[in-house]
Short mmCIF file of C-alpha atoms and ligand atoms in Angstrom, two decimals:
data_model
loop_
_atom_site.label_atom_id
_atom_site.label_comp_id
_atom_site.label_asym_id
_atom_site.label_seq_id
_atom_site.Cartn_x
_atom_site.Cartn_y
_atom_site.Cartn_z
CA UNK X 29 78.17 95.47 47.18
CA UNK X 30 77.60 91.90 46.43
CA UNK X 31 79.24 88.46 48.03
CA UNK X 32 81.63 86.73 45.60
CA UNK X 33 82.51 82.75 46.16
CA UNK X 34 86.18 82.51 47.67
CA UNK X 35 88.47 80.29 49.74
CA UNK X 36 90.24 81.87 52.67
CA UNK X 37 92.09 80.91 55.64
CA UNK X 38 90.62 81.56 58.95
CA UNK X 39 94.36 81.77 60.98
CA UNK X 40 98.16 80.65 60.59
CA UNK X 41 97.32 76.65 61.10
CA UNK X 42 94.00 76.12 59.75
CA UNK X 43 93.54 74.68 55.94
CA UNK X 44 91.98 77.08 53.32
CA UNK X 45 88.00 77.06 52.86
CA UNK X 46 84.84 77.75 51.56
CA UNK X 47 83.83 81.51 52.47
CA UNK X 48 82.14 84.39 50.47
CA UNK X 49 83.79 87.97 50.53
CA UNK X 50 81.96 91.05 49.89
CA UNK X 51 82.60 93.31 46.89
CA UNK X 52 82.28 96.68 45.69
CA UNK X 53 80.22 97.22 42.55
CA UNK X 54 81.91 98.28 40.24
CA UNK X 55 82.35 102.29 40.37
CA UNK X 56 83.43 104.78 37.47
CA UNK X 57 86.41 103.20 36.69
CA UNK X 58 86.16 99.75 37.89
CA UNK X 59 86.11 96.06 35.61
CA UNK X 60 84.21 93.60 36.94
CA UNK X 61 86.70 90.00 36.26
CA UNK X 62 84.77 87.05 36.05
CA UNK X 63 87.89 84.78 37.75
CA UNK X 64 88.44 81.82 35.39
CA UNK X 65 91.85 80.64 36.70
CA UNK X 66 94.32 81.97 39.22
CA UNK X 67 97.90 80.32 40.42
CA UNK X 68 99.18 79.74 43.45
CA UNK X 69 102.28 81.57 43.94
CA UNK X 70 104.69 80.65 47.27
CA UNK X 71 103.98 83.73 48.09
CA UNK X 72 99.89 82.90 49.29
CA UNK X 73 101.58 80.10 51.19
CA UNK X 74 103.97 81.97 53.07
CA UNK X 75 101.37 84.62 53.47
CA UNK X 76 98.37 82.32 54.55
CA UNK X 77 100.97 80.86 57.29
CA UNK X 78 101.52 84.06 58.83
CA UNK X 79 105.07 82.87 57.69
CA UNK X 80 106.27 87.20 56.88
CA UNK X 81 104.78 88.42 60.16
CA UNK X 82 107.77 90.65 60.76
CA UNK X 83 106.99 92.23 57.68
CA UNK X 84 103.67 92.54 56.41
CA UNK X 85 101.49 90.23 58.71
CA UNK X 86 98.53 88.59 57.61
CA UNK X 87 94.98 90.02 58.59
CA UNK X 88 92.56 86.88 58.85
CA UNK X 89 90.11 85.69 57.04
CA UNK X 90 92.98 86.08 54.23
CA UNK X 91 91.74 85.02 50.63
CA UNK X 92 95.37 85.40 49.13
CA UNK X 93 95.82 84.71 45.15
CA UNK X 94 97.60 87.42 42.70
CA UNK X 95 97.45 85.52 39.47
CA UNK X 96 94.39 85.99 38.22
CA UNK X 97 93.14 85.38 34.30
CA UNK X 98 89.93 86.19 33.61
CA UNK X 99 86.55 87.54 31.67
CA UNK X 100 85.34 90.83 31.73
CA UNK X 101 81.75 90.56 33.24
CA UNK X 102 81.06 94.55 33.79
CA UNK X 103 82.61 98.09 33.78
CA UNK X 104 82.06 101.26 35.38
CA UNK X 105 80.63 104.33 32.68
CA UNK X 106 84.64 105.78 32.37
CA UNK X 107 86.73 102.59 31.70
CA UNK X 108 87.84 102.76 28.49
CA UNK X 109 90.34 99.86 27.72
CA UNK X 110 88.12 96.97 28.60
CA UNK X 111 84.69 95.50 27.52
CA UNK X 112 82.38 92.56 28.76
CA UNK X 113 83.91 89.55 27.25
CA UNK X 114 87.58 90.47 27.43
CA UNK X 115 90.06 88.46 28.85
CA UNK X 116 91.86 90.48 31.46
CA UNK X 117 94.55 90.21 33.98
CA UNK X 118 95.37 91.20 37.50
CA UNK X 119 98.98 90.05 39.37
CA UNK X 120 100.16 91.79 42.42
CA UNK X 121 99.08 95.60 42.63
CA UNK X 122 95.26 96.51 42.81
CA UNK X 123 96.03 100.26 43.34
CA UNK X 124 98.70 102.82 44.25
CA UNK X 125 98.69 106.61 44.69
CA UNK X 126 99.47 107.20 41.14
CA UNK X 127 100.63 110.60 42.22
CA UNK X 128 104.34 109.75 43.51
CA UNK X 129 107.55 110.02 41.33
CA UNK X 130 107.40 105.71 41.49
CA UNK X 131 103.79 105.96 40.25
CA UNK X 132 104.47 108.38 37.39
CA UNK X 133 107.89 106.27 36.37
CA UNK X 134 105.73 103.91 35.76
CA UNK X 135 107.19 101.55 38.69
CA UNK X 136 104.20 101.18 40.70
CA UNK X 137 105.77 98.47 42.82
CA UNK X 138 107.78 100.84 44.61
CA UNK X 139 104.98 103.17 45.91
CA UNK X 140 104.98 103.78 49.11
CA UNK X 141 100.88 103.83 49.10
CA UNK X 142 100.19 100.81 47.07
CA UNK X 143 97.28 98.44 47.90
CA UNK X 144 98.37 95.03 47.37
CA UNK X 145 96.09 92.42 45.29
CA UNK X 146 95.03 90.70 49.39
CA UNK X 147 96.09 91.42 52.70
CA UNK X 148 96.13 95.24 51.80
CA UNK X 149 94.02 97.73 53.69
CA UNK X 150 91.29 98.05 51.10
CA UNK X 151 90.21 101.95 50.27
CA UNK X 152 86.45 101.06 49.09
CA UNK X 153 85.13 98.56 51.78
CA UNK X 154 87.42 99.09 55.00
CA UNK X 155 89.11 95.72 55.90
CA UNK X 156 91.81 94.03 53.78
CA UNK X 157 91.38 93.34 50.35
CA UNK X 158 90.89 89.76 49.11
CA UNK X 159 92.81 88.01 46.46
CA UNK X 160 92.04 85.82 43.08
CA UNK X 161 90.99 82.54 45.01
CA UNK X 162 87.68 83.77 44.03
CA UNK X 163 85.08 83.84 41.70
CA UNK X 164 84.99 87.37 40.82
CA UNK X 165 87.27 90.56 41.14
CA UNK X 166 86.84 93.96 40.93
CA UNK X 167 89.89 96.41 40.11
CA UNK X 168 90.34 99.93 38.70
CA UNK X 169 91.21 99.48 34.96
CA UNK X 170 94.66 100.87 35.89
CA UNK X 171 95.59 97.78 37.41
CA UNK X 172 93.89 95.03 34.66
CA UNK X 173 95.69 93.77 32.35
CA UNK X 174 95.34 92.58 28.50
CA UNK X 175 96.05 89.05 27.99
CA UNK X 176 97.45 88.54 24.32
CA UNK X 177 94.51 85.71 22.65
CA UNK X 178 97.45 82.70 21.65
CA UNK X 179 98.13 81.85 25.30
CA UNK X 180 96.31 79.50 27.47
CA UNK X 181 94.47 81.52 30.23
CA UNK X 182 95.58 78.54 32.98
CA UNK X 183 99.06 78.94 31.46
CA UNK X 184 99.30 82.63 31.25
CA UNK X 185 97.57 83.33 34.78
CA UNK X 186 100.97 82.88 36.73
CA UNK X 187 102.76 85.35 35.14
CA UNK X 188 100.81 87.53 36.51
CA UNK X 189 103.38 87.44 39.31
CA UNK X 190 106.15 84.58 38.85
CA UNK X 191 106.86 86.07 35.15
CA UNK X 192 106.91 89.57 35.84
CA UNK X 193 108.83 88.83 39.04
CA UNK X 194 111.88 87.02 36.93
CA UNK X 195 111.15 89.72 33.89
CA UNK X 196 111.72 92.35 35.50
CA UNK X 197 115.29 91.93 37.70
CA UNK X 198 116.44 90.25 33.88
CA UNK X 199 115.73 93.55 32.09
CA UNK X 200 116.74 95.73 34.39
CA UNK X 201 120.40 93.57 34.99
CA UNK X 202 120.91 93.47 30.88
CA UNK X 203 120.52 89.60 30.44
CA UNK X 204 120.74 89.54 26.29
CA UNK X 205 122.72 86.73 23.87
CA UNK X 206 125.92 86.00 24.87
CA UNK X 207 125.46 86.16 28.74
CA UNK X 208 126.01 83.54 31.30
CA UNK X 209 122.95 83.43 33.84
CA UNK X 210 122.31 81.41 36.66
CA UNK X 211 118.63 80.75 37.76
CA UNK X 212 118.79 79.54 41.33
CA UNK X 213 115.87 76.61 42.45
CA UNK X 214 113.00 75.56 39.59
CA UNK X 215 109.59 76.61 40.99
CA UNK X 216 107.19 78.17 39.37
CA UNK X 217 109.10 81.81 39.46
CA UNK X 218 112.73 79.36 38.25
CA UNK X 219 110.99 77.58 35.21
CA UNK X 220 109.58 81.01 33.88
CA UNK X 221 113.32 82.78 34.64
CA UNK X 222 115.02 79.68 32.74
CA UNK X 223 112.41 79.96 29.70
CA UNK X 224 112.67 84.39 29.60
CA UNK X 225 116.75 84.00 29.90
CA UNK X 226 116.28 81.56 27.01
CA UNK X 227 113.97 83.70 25.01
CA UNK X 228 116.69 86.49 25.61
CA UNK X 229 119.04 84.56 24.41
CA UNK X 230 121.45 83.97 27.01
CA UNK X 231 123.58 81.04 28.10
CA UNK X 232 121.13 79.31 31.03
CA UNK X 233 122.50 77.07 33.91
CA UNK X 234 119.47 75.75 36.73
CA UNK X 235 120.73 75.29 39.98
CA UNK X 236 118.52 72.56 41.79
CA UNK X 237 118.29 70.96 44.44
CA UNK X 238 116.07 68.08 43.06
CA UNK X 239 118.10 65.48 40.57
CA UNK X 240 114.26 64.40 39.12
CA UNK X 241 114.24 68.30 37.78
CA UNK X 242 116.93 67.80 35.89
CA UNK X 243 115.63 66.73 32.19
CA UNK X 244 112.72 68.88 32.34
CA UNK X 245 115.04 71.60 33.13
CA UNK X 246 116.72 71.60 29.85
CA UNK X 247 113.25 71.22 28.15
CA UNK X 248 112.51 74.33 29.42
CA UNK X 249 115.56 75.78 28.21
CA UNK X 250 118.35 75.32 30.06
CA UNK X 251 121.85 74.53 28.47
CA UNK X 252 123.07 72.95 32.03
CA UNK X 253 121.63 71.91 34.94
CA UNK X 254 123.91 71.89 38.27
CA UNK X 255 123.03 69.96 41.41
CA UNK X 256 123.40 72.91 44.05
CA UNK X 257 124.31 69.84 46.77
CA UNK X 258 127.08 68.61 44.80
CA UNK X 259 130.22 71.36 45.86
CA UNK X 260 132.36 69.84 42.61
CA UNK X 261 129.93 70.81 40.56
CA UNK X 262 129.36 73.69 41.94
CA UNK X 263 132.88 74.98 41.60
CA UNK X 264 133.34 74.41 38.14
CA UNK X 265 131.17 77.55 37.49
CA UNK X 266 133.31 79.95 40.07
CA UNK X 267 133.96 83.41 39.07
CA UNK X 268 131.83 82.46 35.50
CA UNK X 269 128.50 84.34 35.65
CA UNK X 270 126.86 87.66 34.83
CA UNK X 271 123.94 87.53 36.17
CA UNK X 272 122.54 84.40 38.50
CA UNK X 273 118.54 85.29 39.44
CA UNK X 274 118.23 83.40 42.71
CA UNK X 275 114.40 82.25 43.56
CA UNK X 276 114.89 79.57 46.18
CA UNK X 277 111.79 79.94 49.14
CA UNK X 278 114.27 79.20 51.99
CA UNK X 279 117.31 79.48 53.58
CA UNK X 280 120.23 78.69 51.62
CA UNK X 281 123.82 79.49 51.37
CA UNK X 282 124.28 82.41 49.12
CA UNK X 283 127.64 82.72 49.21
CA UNK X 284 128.09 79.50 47.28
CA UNK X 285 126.16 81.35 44.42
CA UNK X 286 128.08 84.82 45.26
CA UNK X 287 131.73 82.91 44.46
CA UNK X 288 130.22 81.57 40.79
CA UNK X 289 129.95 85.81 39.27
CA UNK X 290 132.80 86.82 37.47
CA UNK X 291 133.89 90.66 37.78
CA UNK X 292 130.71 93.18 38.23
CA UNK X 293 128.50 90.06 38.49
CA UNK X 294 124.94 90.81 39.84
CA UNK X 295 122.80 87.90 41.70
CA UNK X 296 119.19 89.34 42.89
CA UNK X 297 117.52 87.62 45.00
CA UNK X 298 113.51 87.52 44.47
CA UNK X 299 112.79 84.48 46.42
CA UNK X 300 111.85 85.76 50.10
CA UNK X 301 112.57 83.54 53.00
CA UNK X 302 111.24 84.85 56.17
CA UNK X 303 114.90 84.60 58.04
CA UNK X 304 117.90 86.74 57.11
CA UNK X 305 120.45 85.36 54.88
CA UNK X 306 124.15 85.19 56.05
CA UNK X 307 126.29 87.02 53.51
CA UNK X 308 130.52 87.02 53.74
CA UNK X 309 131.32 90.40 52.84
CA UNK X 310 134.58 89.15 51.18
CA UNK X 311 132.84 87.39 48.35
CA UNK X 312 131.50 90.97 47.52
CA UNK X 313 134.60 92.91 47.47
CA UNK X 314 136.91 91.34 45.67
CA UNK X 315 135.16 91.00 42.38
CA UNK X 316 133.15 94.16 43.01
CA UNK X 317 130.24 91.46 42.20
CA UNK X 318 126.42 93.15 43.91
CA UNK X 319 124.01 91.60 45.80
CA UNK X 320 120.29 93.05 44.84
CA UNK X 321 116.33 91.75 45.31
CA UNK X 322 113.67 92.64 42.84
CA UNK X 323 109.79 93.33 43.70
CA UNK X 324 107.24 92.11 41.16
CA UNK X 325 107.28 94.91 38.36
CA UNK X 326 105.17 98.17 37.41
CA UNK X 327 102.10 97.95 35.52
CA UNK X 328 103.51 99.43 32.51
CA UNK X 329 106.28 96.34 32.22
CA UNK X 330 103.83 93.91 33.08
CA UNK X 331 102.47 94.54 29.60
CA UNK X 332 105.27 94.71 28.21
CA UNK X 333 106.25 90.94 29.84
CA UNK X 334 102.77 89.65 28.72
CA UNK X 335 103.29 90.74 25.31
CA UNK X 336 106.73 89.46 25.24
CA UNK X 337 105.28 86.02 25.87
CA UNK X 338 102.58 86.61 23.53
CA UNK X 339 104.87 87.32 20.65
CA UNK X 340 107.49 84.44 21.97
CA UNK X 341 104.14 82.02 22.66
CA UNK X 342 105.40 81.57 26.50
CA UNK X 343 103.57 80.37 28.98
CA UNK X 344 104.12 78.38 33.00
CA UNK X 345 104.09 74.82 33.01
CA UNK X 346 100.75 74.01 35.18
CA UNK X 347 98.74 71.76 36.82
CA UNK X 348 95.54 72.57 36.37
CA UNK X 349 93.45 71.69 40.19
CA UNK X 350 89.90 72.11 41.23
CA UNK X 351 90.08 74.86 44.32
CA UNK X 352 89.08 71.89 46.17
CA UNK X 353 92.33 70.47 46.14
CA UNK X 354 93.98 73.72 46.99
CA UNK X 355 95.31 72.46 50.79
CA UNK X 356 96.86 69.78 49.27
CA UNK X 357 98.39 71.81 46.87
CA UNK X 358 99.97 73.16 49.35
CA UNK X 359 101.56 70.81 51.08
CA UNK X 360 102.88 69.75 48.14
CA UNK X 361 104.42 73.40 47.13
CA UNK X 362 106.08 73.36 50.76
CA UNK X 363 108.04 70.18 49.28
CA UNK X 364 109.08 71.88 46.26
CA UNK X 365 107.19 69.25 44.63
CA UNK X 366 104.83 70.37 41.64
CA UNK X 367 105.89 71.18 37.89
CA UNK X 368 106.02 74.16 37.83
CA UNK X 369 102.72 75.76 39.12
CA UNK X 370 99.18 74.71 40.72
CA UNK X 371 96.70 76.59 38.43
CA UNK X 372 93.80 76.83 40.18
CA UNK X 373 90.19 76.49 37.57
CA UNK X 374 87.91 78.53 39.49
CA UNK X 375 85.21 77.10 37.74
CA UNK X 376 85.20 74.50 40.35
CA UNK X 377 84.43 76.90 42.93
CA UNK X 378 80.54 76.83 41.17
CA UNK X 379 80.56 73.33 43.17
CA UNK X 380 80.43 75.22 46.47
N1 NAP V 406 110.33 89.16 44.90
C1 NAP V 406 109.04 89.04 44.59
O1 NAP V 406 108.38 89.99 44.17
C2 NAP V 406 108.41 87.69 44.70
C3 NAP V 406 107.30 87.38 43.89
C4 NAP V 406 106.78 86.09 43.94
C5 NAP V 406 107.34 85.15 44.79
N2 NAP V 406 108.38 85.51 45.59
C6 NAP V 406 109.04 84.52 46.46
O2 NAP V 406 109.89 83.72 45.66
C7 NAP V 406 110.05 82.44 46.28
C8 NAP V 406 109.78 81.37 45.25
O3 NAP V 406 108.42 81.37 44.89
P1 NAP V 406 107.82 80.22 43.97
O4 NAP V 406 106.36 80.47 43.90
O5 NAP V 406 108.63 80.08 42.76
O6 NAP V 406 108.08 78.95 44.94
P2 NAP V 406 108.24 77.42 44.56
O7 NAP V 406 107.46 77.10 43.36
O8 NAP V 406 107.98 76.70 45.84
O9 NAP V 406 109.79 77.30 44.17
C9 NAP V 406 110.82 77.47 45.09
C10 NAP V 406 111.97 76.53 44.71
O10 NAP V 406 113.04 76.76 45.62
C11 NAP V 406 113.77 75.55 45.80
N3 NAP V 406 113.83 75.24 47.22
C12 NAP V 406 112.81 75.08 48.09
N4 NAP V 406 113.25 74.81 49.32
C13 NAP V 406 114.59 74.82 49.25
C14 NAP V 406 115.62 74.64 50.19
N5 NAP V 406 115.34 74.37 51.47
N6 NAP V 406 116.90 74.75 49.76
C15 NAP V 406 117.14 75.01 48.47
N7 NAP V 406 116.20 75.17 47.53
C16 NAP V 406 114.93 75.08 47.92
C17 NAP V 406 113.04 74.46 45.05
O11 NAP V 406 113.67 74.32 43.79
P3 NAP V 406 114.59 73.05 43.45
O12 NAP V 406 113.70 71.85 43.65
O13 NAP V 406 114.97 73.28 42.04
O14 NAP V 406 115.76 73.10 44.37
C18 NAP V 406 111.66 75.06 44.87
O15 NAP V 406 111.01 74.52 43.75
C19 NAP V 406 109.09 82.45 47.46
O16 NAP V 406 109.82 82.78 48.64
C20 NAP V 406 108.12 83.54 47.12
O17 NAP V 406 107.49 84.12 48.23
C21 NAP V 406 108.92 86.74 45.54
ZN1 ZN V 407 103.43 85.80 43.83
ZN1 ZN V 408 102.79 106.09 44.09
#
């Protein structure tokens, strides 16, 4: 074991902070990650706040972060696929039975015995398991990740879990040329749906609830932009799309987005408030339009995403912070108010 440099949250209210974290050395099939930058998803936030207790509630001290780029410092004597001085990858998943019919599809997100990149009960050490607002990682080679050399390690670290997140429900749903998708609130899992759904060709419309969004929206890729408060606008679209990807971090109507798909429409929802949604069953039936939510994605389709953006040179729009200005980060994501996602350069941590 050794201690690794972190920041964690000591309870629900309290601001994130210096800490160390113990570690495993790394065993047979272990890689040692040298953590160069890692994003913060909305995810840490709600998580860190205790904000998902009715679900999976958070275990303090919680070091949360699942988009983590970094360098290959060490591996165990069976680890074939990585080498000191690779750049590697971890997102969501750390491990996972690998024995269950999810595991051996390939769809590791749907195991029922997966260990989760932080707040997971962690197998080696007892305890939790601590995410990428660290220094160093250590994961079983399953679960790393090959970053393709043209993209930006700050850039490419949140896809880790805001691409594969909006990849994933896209492939799965059939969005291709010549369809009409929605993406529902620009954050950092909204600007990386817009830019995949423009990469796959379709027809993109942004649904936002910020007007200053707007132009950088269709630099991203979008053909339209609608403002979601604005019900005329809104109802121009009814019964038009095929697919609308909705990744909003709070409560919101979804019926107004439920009345814009056409026939057989889909909307998923990956955005996860911690109340229920209301839902008017209506909407639903008459169209035979489906109502769905999407979990990350499997290891196998992670790569896939990553190489996807390596061959289409895609990356998130970040801000690059010292981990030092991770609380005000923060506050900031609560207000829906960075473009498009804090990119934490854990070289800064060396400061503490
Ligand atoms: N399903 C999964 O596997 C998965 C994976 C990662 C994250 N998530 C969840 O996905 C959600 C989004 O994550 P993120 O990191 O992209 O968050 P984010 O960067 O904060 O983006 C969320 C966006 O939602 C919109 N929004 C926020 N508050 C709103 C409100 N009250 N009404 C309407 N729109 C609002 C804003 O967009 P506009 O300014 O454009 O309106 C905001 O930028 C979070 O709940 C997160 O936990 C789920
Ligand atoms: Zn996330
Ligand atoms: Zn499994």
């Amino acid at each position: 074991m050794y201690n690794a440099k972190a920041y964690s949250a000591a309870s629900a209210t309290t601001p994130l902070a210096s800490t160390t974290v113990a570690r495993r050395d790394p065993t047979g099939h272990d890689v040692q990650i040298e953590i160069l930058f890692c994003g913060i998803c909305h995810s840490d936030l709600h998580q860190v706040r205790n904000e998902w207790k009715n679900v999976m509630p958070t275990v303090y001290p919680c070091v949360p972060g699942h988009e983590i780029v970094g360098r290959v410092t060490r591996v165990g004597s069976a680890v074939t696929g990585f080498k000191p001085g690779d750049l590697a990858a971890v997102g969501c998943l750390v491990d996972s039975d690998r024995t269950c019919p999810e595991c051996r599809a390939g769809l590791e997100q749907f195991c029922p015995n997966l260990t989760l990149t932080y707040n997971s009960p962690d197998k080696h050490l007892g305890g939790v398991t601590y995410g990428g607002y660290s220094d160093s990682v250590v994961v079983d080679e399953r679960f790393v990740l090959r970053v393709p050399s043209n993209l930006d390690p700050a850039g490419a670290a949140p896809l880790l879990c805001a691409g594969i997140t909006t990849y994933s429900p896209m492939r799965h749903w059939g969005v291709t040329e010549g369809k009409k998708v929605g993406v529902v609130g620009l954050g950092g899992l909204g600007h990386m749906a817009v830019k995949f759904a423009h990469a796959l060709g379709a027809h993109v419309v942004v649904f936002t609830t910020s007007p200053n969004k707007k132009e950088s929206a269709l630099r991203l890729g979008a053909d339209e932009v609608v403002i979601s408060r604005n019900a005329g606008e809104m109802n121009k679209h009814a019964g038009s799309f095929d697919f609308i990807l909705d990744a909003v971090a709070a409560a919101h109507d979804i019926d107004a987005y439920i009345q814009l798909l056409r026939r057989d429409g889909n909307i998923t929802l990956v955005g996860a408030p911690d109340k229920p949604l209301a839902v008017s069953v209506f909407g639903l039936i008459f169209k035979r339009r489906s109502l769905s939510g999407s979990p990350i994605g499997g290891l196998p389709e992670t790569q896939e995403m990553l190489d996807f953006c390596g061959a289409h040179n895609i990356t998130a729009n970040v801000e690059v912070i010292p981990i030092q200005k991770v609380n005000e980060a923060y506050e900031r994501l609560a207000k829906a108010d960075v473009k498009y996602r804090f990119s934490i350069d854990m070289a800064s941590l060396k400061a503490e």
